[in-house]
Amino acid sequence: MRWQLPNDKKAVYLKVIRLILQGIEQGELLPGEQLPPERQLAQDLGINRSTIQRAINELVSQGILLRQQGSGTWVNSGKWGILSSHVNWRNYMTTNRLSDPESFMVRLNQLRNRP
């Protein structure tokens, strides 16, 4: 994934949240995929690590990311309604199985925009 903050006037932690959510929506961050370490993200984005932590904490509280102290942060695979068995999401994305109108990402986007 290309780690570059959007160029708008929002708070920096909100930009980080938006960046991660866009990565998930566009299939660049898949369920079960590990994010880079906080220190590396802060360095890559040229921001303070505490800003990264604030954004990740927000996404963890929403259930979008999972964090395990000492191990890292992952995109929550349970949030996507998959079974406990391992699903090869890269295979789904590369074979275009999620591009139909009822696809998982389209449906997720619709649900996210509901009040």
CSV table of N, CA and C in Angstrom, one decimal:
chain,number,residue,atom,x,y,z
A,1,MET,N,0.8,-1.2,0.0
A,1,MET,CA,0.0,0.0,0.0
A,1,MET,C,0.9,1.2,0.0
A,2,ARG,N,0.4,2.3,-0.7
A,2,ARG,CA,1.2,3.5,-0.7
A,2,ARG,C,0.7,4.4,0.5
A,3,TRP,N,1.6,4.6,1.4
A,3,TRP,CA,1.3,5.4,2.6
A,3,TRP,C,1.6,6.9,2.4
A,4,GLN,N,0.5,7.6,1.9
A,4,GLN,CA,0.6,9.0,1.7
A,4,GLN,C,-0.7,9.7,2.2
A,5,LEU,N,-0.6,10.7,3.0
A,5,LEU,CA,-1.7,11.3,3.6
A,5,LEU,C,-2.5,12.1,2.6
A,6,PRO,N,-3.8,12.2,2.7
A,6,PRO,CA,-4.6,13.0,1.8
A,6,PRO,C,-4.3,14.5,2.0
A,7,ASN,N,-4.4,15.3,1.0
A,7,ASN,CA,-4.0,16.7,1.1
A,7,ASN,C,-5.3,17.5,1.4
A,8,ASP,N,-5.8,17.6,2.6
A,8,ASP,CA,-6.9,18.4,2.9
A,8,ASP,C,-6.7,19.0,4.3
A,9,LYS,N,-7.7,19.8,4.8
A,9,LYS,CA,-7.5,20.6,6.0
A,9,LYS,C,-8.0,19.9,7.3
A,10,LYS,N,-8.2,18.6,7.2
A,10,LYS,CA,-8.7,17.9,8.4
A,10,LYS,C,-7.5,17.6,9.3
A,11,ALA,N,-7.9,17.2,10.6
A,11,ALA,CA,-6.8,16.9,11.5
A,11,ALA,C,-6.0,15.7,11.0
A,12,VAL,N,-4.8,15.7,11.4
A,12,VAL,CA,-3.9,14.6,10.8
A,12,VAL,C,-4.3,13.2,11.2
A,13,TYR,N,-4.8,13.0,12.4
A,13,TYR,CA,-5.2,11.7,12.8
A,13,TYR,C,-6.4,11.2,12.0
A,14,LEU,N,-7.3,12.2,11.6
A,14,LEU,CA,-8.4,11.9,10.7
A,14,LEU,C,-8.0,11.5,9.3
A,15,LYS,N,-6.9,12.1,8.9
A,15,LYS,CA,-6.3,11.8,7.6
A,15,LYS,C,-5.8,10.3,7.6
A,16,VAL,N,-5.2,10.0,8.7
A,16,VAL,CA,-4.6,8.6,8.8
A,16,VAL,C,-5.8,7.6,8.8
A,17,ILE,N,-6.8,7.9,9.5
A,17,ILE,CA,-8.0,7.0,9.5
A,17,ILE,C,-8.5,6.9,8.1
A,18,ARG,N,-8.7,8.0,7.4
A,18,ARG,CA,-9.2,8.0,6.1
A,18,ARG,C,-8.3,7.1,5.2
A,19,LEU,N,-7.0,7.3,5.3
A,19,LEU,CA,-6.0,6.6,4.5
A,19,LEU,C,-6.2,5.0,4.7
A,20,ILE,N,-6.3,4.6,6.0
A,20,ILE,CA,-6.5,3.2,6.3
A,20,ILE,C,-7.8,2.7,5.7
A,21,LEU,N,-8.9,3.4,5.9
A,21,LEU,CA,-10.2,3.0,5.4
A,21,LEU,C,-10.2,2.9,3.9
A,22,GLN,N,-9.5,3.8,3.2
A,22,GLN,CA,-9.5,3.8,1.8
A,22,GLN,C,-8.7,2.6,1.3
A,23,GLY,N,-7.6,2.3,2.1
A,23,GLY,CA,-6.8,1.1,1.8
A,23,GLY,C,-7.7,-0.2,1.9
A,24,ILE,N,-8.5,-0.3,2.9
A,24,ILE,CA,-9.4,-1.4,3.0
A,24,ILE,C,-10.5,-1.4,1.9
A,25,GLU,N,-11.1,-0.3,1.6
A,25,GLU,CA,-12.1,-0.2,0.6
A,25,GLU,C,-11.6,-0.6,-0.8
A,26,GLN,N,-10.3,-0.2,-1.1
A,26,GLN,CA,-9.8,-0.4,-2.4
A,26,GLN,C,-9.1,-1.8,-2.5
A,27,GLY,N,-9.1,-2.6,-1.4
A,27,GLY,CA,-8.5,-3.9,-1.4
A,27,GLY,C,-7.0,-3.9,-1.3
A,28,GLU,N,-6.4,-2.8,-0.9
A,28,GLU,CA,-5.0,-2.7,-0.7
A,28,GLU,C,-4.6,-3.3,0.7
A,29,LEU,N,-5.5,-3.2,1.6
A,29,LEU,CA,-5.4,-3.8,3.0
A,29,LEU,C,-6.6,-4.8,3.1
A,30,LEU,N,-6.2,-6.0,3.2
A,30,LEU,CA,-7.2,-7.1,3.2
A,30,LEU,C,-7.5,-7.6,4.6
A,31,PRO,N,-8.6,-8.2,4.8
A,31,PRO,CA,-8.9,-8.8,6.2
A,31,PRO,C,-7.8,-9.7,6.6
A,32,GLY,N,-7.3,-9.6,7.8
A,32,GLY,CA,-6.3,-10.4,8.3
A,32,GLY,C,-4.9,-9.9,8.0
A,33,GLU,N,-4.8,-8.9,7.2
A,33,GLU,CA,-3.4,-8.3,6.8
A,33,GLU,C,-2.9,-7.4,7.9
A,34,GLN,N,-1.6,-7.6,8.2
A,34,GLN,CA,-0.9,-6.8,9.2
A,34,GLN,C,-0.5,-5.4,8.7
A,35,LEU,N,-0.7,-4.4,9.5
A,35,LEU,CA,-0.3,-3.0,9.1
A,35,LEU,C,1.2,-2.9,9.5
A,36,PRO,N,1.9,-2.0,8.9
A,36,PRO,CA,3.3,-1.7,9.3
A,36,PRO,C,3.3,-1.3,10.7
A,37,PRO,N,4.5,-1.5,11.4
A,37,PRO,CA,4.6,-1.0,12.8
A,37,PRO,C,4.3,0.5,12.9
A,38,GLU,N,3.9,1.0,14.0
A,38,GLU,CA,3.5,2.4,14.3
A,38,GLU,C,4.7,3.3,14.0
A,39,ARG,N,5.9,2.9,14.5
A,39,ARG,CA,7.1,3.7,14.3
A,39,ARG,C,7.4,3.9,12.8
A,40,GLN,N,7.2,2.8,12.0
A,40,GLN,CA,7.5,2.9,10.6
A,40,GLN,C,6.4,3.8,9.9
A,41,LEU,N,5.2,3.6,10.3
A,41,LEU,CA,4.1,4.4,9.7
A,41,LEU,C,4.4,5.9,10.0
A,42,ALA,N,4.7,6.2,11.2
A,42,ALA,CA,5.0,7.6,11.6
A,42,ALA,C,6.1,8.2,10.7
A,43,GLN,N,7.1,7.4,10.6
A,43,GLN,CA,8.3,7.8,9.8
A,43,GLN,C,7.9,8.0,8.3
A,44,ASP,N,7.2,7.0,7.7
A,44,ASP,CA,6.8,7.1,6.3
A,44,ASP,C,5.9,8.2,6.0
A,45,LEU,N,5.0,8.6,7.0
A,45,LEU,CA,4.1,9.7,6.8
A,45,LEU,C,4.6,11.0,7.3
A,46,GLY,N,5.7,11.0,8.0
A,46,GLY,CA,6.3,12.2,8.5
A,46,GLY,C,5.5,12.9,9.6
A,47,ILE,N,4.9,12.1,10.4
A,47,ILE,CA,4.1,12.6,11.5
A,47,ILE,C,4.5,11.9,12.8
A,48,ASN,N,4.0,12.4,13.9
A,48,ASN,CA,4.3,11.9,15.2
A,48,ASN,C,3.6,10.5,15.5
A,49,ARG,N,4.3,9.7,16.2
A,49,ARG,CA,3.8,8.3,16.5
A,49,ARG,C,2.5,8.4,17.3
A,50,SER,N,2.4,9.4,18.1
A,50,SER,CA,1.2,9.5,18.9
A,50,SER,C,-0.1,9.8,18.1
A,51,THR,N,0.1,10.4,16.9
A,51,THR,CA,-0.9,10.6,16.0
A,51,THR,C,-1.4,9.3,15.3
A,52,ILE,N,-0.4,8.5,15.0
A,52,ILE,CA,-0.7,7.2,14.5
A,52,ILE,C,-1.5,6.3,15.5
A,53,GLN,N,-1.0,6.4,16.8
A,53,GLN,CA,-1.7,5.6,17.8
A,53,GLN,C,-3.1,6.1,18.0
A,54,ARG,N,-3.3,7.4,17.9
A,54,ARG,CA,-4.7,7.9,18.1
A,54,ARG,C,-5.6,7.4,17.0
A,55,ALA,N,-5.1,7.4,15.7
A,55,ALA,CA,-5.9,6.9,14.6
A,55,ALA,C,-6.2,5.5,14.7
A,56,ILE,N,-5.2,4.7,15.1
A,56,ILE,CA,-5.3,3.2,15.2
A,56,ILE,C,-6.3,2.9,16.3
A,57,ASN,N,-6.1,3.6,17.5
A,57,ASN,CA,-7.0,3.4,18.6
A,57,ASN,C,-8.5,3.6,18.2
A,58,GLU,N,-8.7,4.6,17.4
A,58,GLU,CA,-10.1,4.9,16.9
A,58,GLU,C,-10.6,3.8,16.1
A,59,LEU,N,-9.8,3.3,15.2
A,59,LEU,CA,-10.2,2.2,14.3
A,59,LEU,C,-10.4,0.8,15.1
A,60,VAL,N,-9.5,0.7,16.1
A,60,VAL,CA,-9.7,-0.5,17.0
A,60,VAL,C,-11.0,-0.4,17.7
A,61,SER,N,-11.3,0.8,18.2
A,61,SER,CA,-12.6,0.9,19.0
A,61,SER,C,-13.8,0.7,18.1
A,62,GLN,N,-13.7,0.9,16.8
A,62,GLN,CA,-14.8,0.7,15.8
A,62,GLN,C,-14.8,-0.8,15.4
A,63,GLY,N,-13.8,-1.6,15.7
A,63,GLY,CA,-13.7,-3.0,15.4
A,63,GLY,C,-13.2,-3.2,14.0
A,64,ILE,N,-12.6,-2.2,13.3
A,64,ILE,CA,-12.1,-2.3,12.0
A,64,ILE,C,-10.7,-2.9,12.0
A,65,LEU,N,-9.9,-2.5,13.1
A,65,LEU,CA,-8.6,-3.1,13.3
A,65,LEU,C,-8.5,-3.9,14.6
A,66,LEU,N,-7.6,-4.8,14.6
A,66,LEU,CA,-7.3,-5.5,15.9
A,66,LEU,C,-5.8,-5.2,16.2
A,67,ARG,N,-5.6,-5.1,17.5
A,67,ARG,CA,-4.2,-4.8,18.0
A,67,ARG,C,-3.9,-5.8,19.1
A,68,GLN,N,-2.7,-6.3,18.9
A,68,GLN,CA,-2.2,-7.2,20.0
A,68,GLN,C,-0.8,-6.7,20.4
A,69,GLN,N,-0.8,-6.3,21.7
A,69,GLN,CA,0.5,-5.6,22.2
A,69,GLN,C,1.7,-6.5,22.0
A,70,GLY,N,2.7,-5.9,21.4
A,70,GLY,CA,3.9,-6.6,21.1
A,70,GLY,C,3.9,-7.4,19.8
A,71,SER,N,2.8,-7.5,19.2
A,71,SER,CA,2.7,-8.3,17.9
A,71,SER,C,2.3,-7.5,16.7
A,72,GLY,N,1.5,-6.4,16.9
A,72,GLY,CA,1.1,-5.6,15.8
A,72,GLY,C,-0.3,-5.3,15.7
A,73,THR,N,-0.7,-4.8,14.6
A,73,THR,CA,-2.1,-4.4,14.3
A,73,THR,C,-2.5,-5.0,12.9
A,74,TRP,N,-3.7,-5.5,12.9
A,74,TRP,CA,-4.2,-6.2,11.7
A,74,TRP,C,-5.6,-5.7,11.4
A,75,VAL,N,-5.9,-5.8,10.1
A,75,VAL,CA,-7.3,-5.6,9.6
A,75,VAL,C,-8.1,-6.7,10.2
A,76,ASN,N,-9.2,-6.4,10.8
A,76,ASN,CA,-10.1,-7.4,11.5
A,76,ASN,C,-10.8,-8.3,10.4
A,77,SER,N,-10.4,-9.5,10.4
A,77,SER,CA,-11.0,-10.5,9.5
A,77,SER,C,-12.4,-10.9,10.0
A,78,GLY,N,-12.7,-10.8,11.3
A,78,GLY,CA,-14.0,-11.2,11.8
A,78,GLY,C,-15.0,-10.2,11.4
A,79,LYS,N,-14.7,-9.0,11.2
A,79,LYS,CA,-15.6,-7.9,10.9
A,79,LYS,C,-16.2,-8.1,9.5
A,80,TRP,N,-15.6,-8.9,8.7
A,80,TRP,CA,-16.0,-9.1,7.3
A,80,TRP,C,-16.9,-10.3,7.1
A,81,GLY,N,-17.3,-11.0,8.2
A,81,GLY,CA,-18.2,-12.1,8.1
A,81,GLY,C,-17.7,-13.4,7.5
A,82,ILE,N,-16.4,-13.5,7.6
A,82,ILE,CA,-15.8,-14.8,7.1
A,82,ILE,C,-15.9,-15.9,8.1
A,83,LEU,N,-15.7,-17.1,7.6
A,83,LEU,CA,-15.7,-18.2,8.5
A,83,LEU,C,-14.4,-18.3,9.3
A,84,SER,N,-14.3,-19.2,10.2
A,84,SER,CA,-13.1,-19.3,11.0
A,84,SER,C,-12.0,-19.9,10.2
A,85,SER,N,-12.3,-20.6,9.1
A,85,SER,CA,-11.2,-21.2,8.2
A,85,SER,C,-10.6,-20.0,7.5
A,86,HIS,N,-9.3,-20.3,7.0
A,86,HIS,CA,-8.5,-19.3,6.3
A,86,HIS,C,-9.1,-19.0,4.9
A,87,VAL,N,-9.3,-17.8,4.6
A,87,VAL,CA,-9.8,-17.4,3.3
A,87,VAL,C,-8.7,-16.6,2.6
A,88,ASN,N,-8.4,-16.9,1.4
A,88,ASN,CA,-7.3,-16.3,0.6
A,88,ASN,C,-7.9,-15.0,-0.1
A,89,TRP,N,-7.9,-13.9,0.6
A,89,TRP,CA,-8.6,-12.7,0.1
A,89,TRP,C,-7.8,-12.2,-1.1
A,90,ARG,N,-6.5,-12.3,-1.2
A,90,ARG,CA,-5.8,-11.9,-2.4
A,90,ARG,C,-6.3,-12.6,-3.6
A,91,ASN,N,-6.6,-13.9,-3.5
A,91,ASN,CA,-7.1,-14.6,-4.6
A,91,ASN,C,-8.5,-14.1,-5.0
A,92,TYR,N,-9.3,-13.8,-4.1
A,92,TYR,CA,-10.6,-13.2,-4.4
A,92,TYR,C,-10.5,-11.9,-5.2
A,93,MET,N,-9.5,-11.0,-4.7
A,93,MET,CA,-9.3,-9.7,-5.4
A,93,MET,C,-8.7,-9.9,-6.7
A,94,THR,N,-7.8,-10.8,-6.9
A,94,THR,CA,-7.1,-10.9,-8.2
A,94,THR,C,-7.9,-11.6,-9.2
A,95,THR,N,-8.9,-12.4,-8.8
A,95,THR,CA,-9.8,-13.1,-9.8
A,95,THR,C,-11.1,-12.3,-10.0
A,96,ASN,N,-11.1,-11.1,-9.4
A,96,ASN,CA,-12.3,-10.2,-9.6
A,96,ASN,C,-13.6,-10.7,-9.1
A,97,ARG,N,-13.6,-11.5,-8.1
A,97,ARG,CA,-14.8,-12.1,-7.5
A,97,ARG,C,-15.6,-11.2,-6.7
A,98,LEU,N,-15.0,-10.1,-6.3
A,98,LEU,CA,-15.8,-9.1,-5.5
A,98,LEU,C,-16.2,-7.9,-6.3
A,99,SER,N,-16.2,-7.9,-7.6
A,99,SER,CA,-16.5,-6.7,-8.3
A,99,SER,C,-18.0,-6.7,-8.8
A,100,ASP,N,-18.8,-7.7,-8.5
A,100,ASP,CA,-20.2,-7.6,-8.9
A,100,ASP,C,-20.9,-6.6,-8.1
A,101,PRO,N,-22.1,-6.1,-8.5
A,101,PRO,CA,-22.8,-5.1,-7.8
A,101,PRO,C,-23.2,-5.4,-6.4
A,102,GLU,N,-23.3,-6.7,-6.1
A,102,GLU,CA,-23.6,-7.1,-4.7
A,102,GLU,C,-22.4,-7.5,-3.9
A,103,SER,N,-21.2,-7.0,-4.4
A,103,SER,CA,-20.0,-7.4,-3.8
A,103,SER,C,-19.9,-6.9,-2.3
A,104,PHE,N,-19.0,-7.5,-1.7
A,104,PHE,CA,-18.8,-7.2,-0.3
A,104,PHE,C,-18.4,-5.7,0.0
A,105,MET,N,-17.5,-5.2,-0.9
A,105,MET,CA,-17.0,-3.8,-0.7
A,105,MET,C,-18.1,-2.8,-1.0
A,106,VAL,N,-18.9,-3.1,-2.0
A,106,VAL,CA,-20.0,-2.2,-2.3
A,106,VAL,C,-21.0,-2.2,-1.2
A,107,ARG,N,-21.4,-3.3,-0.7
A,107,ARG,CA,-22.3,-3.4,0.4
A,107,ARG,C,-21.8,-2.8,1.6
A,108,LEU,N,-20.5,-3.0,1.9
A,108,LEU,CA,-19.9,-2.4,3.1
A,108,LEU,C,-19.9,-0.9,3.0
A,109,ASN,N,-19.7,-0.3,1.9
A,109,ASN,CA,-19.7,1.1,1.7
A,109,ASN,C,-21.1,1.6,1.9
A,110,GLN,N,-22.1,0.9,1.4
A,110,GLN,CA,-23.5,1.3,1.6
A,110,GLN,C,-23.9,1.3,3.1
A,111,LEU,N,-23.5,0.3,3.8
A,111,LEU,CA,-23.8,0.2,5.2
A,111,LEU,C,-23.1,1.3,6.0
A,112,ARG,N,-21.8,1.6,5.6
A,112,ARG,CA,-21.1,2.6,6.3
A,112,ARG,C,-21.7,4.0,6.2
A,113,ASN,N,-22.3,4.2,5.1
A,113,ASN,CA,-22.9,5.6,4.9
A,113,ASN,C,-24.3,5.7,5.5
A,114,ARG,N,-24.8,4.7,6.1
A,114,ARG,CA,-26.1,4.8,6.7
A,114,ARG,C,-26.0,5.4,8.1
A,115,PRO,N,-27.0,6.2,8.5
A,115,PRO,CA,-26.9,6.8,9.9
A,115,PRO,C,-27.0,5.8,11.0
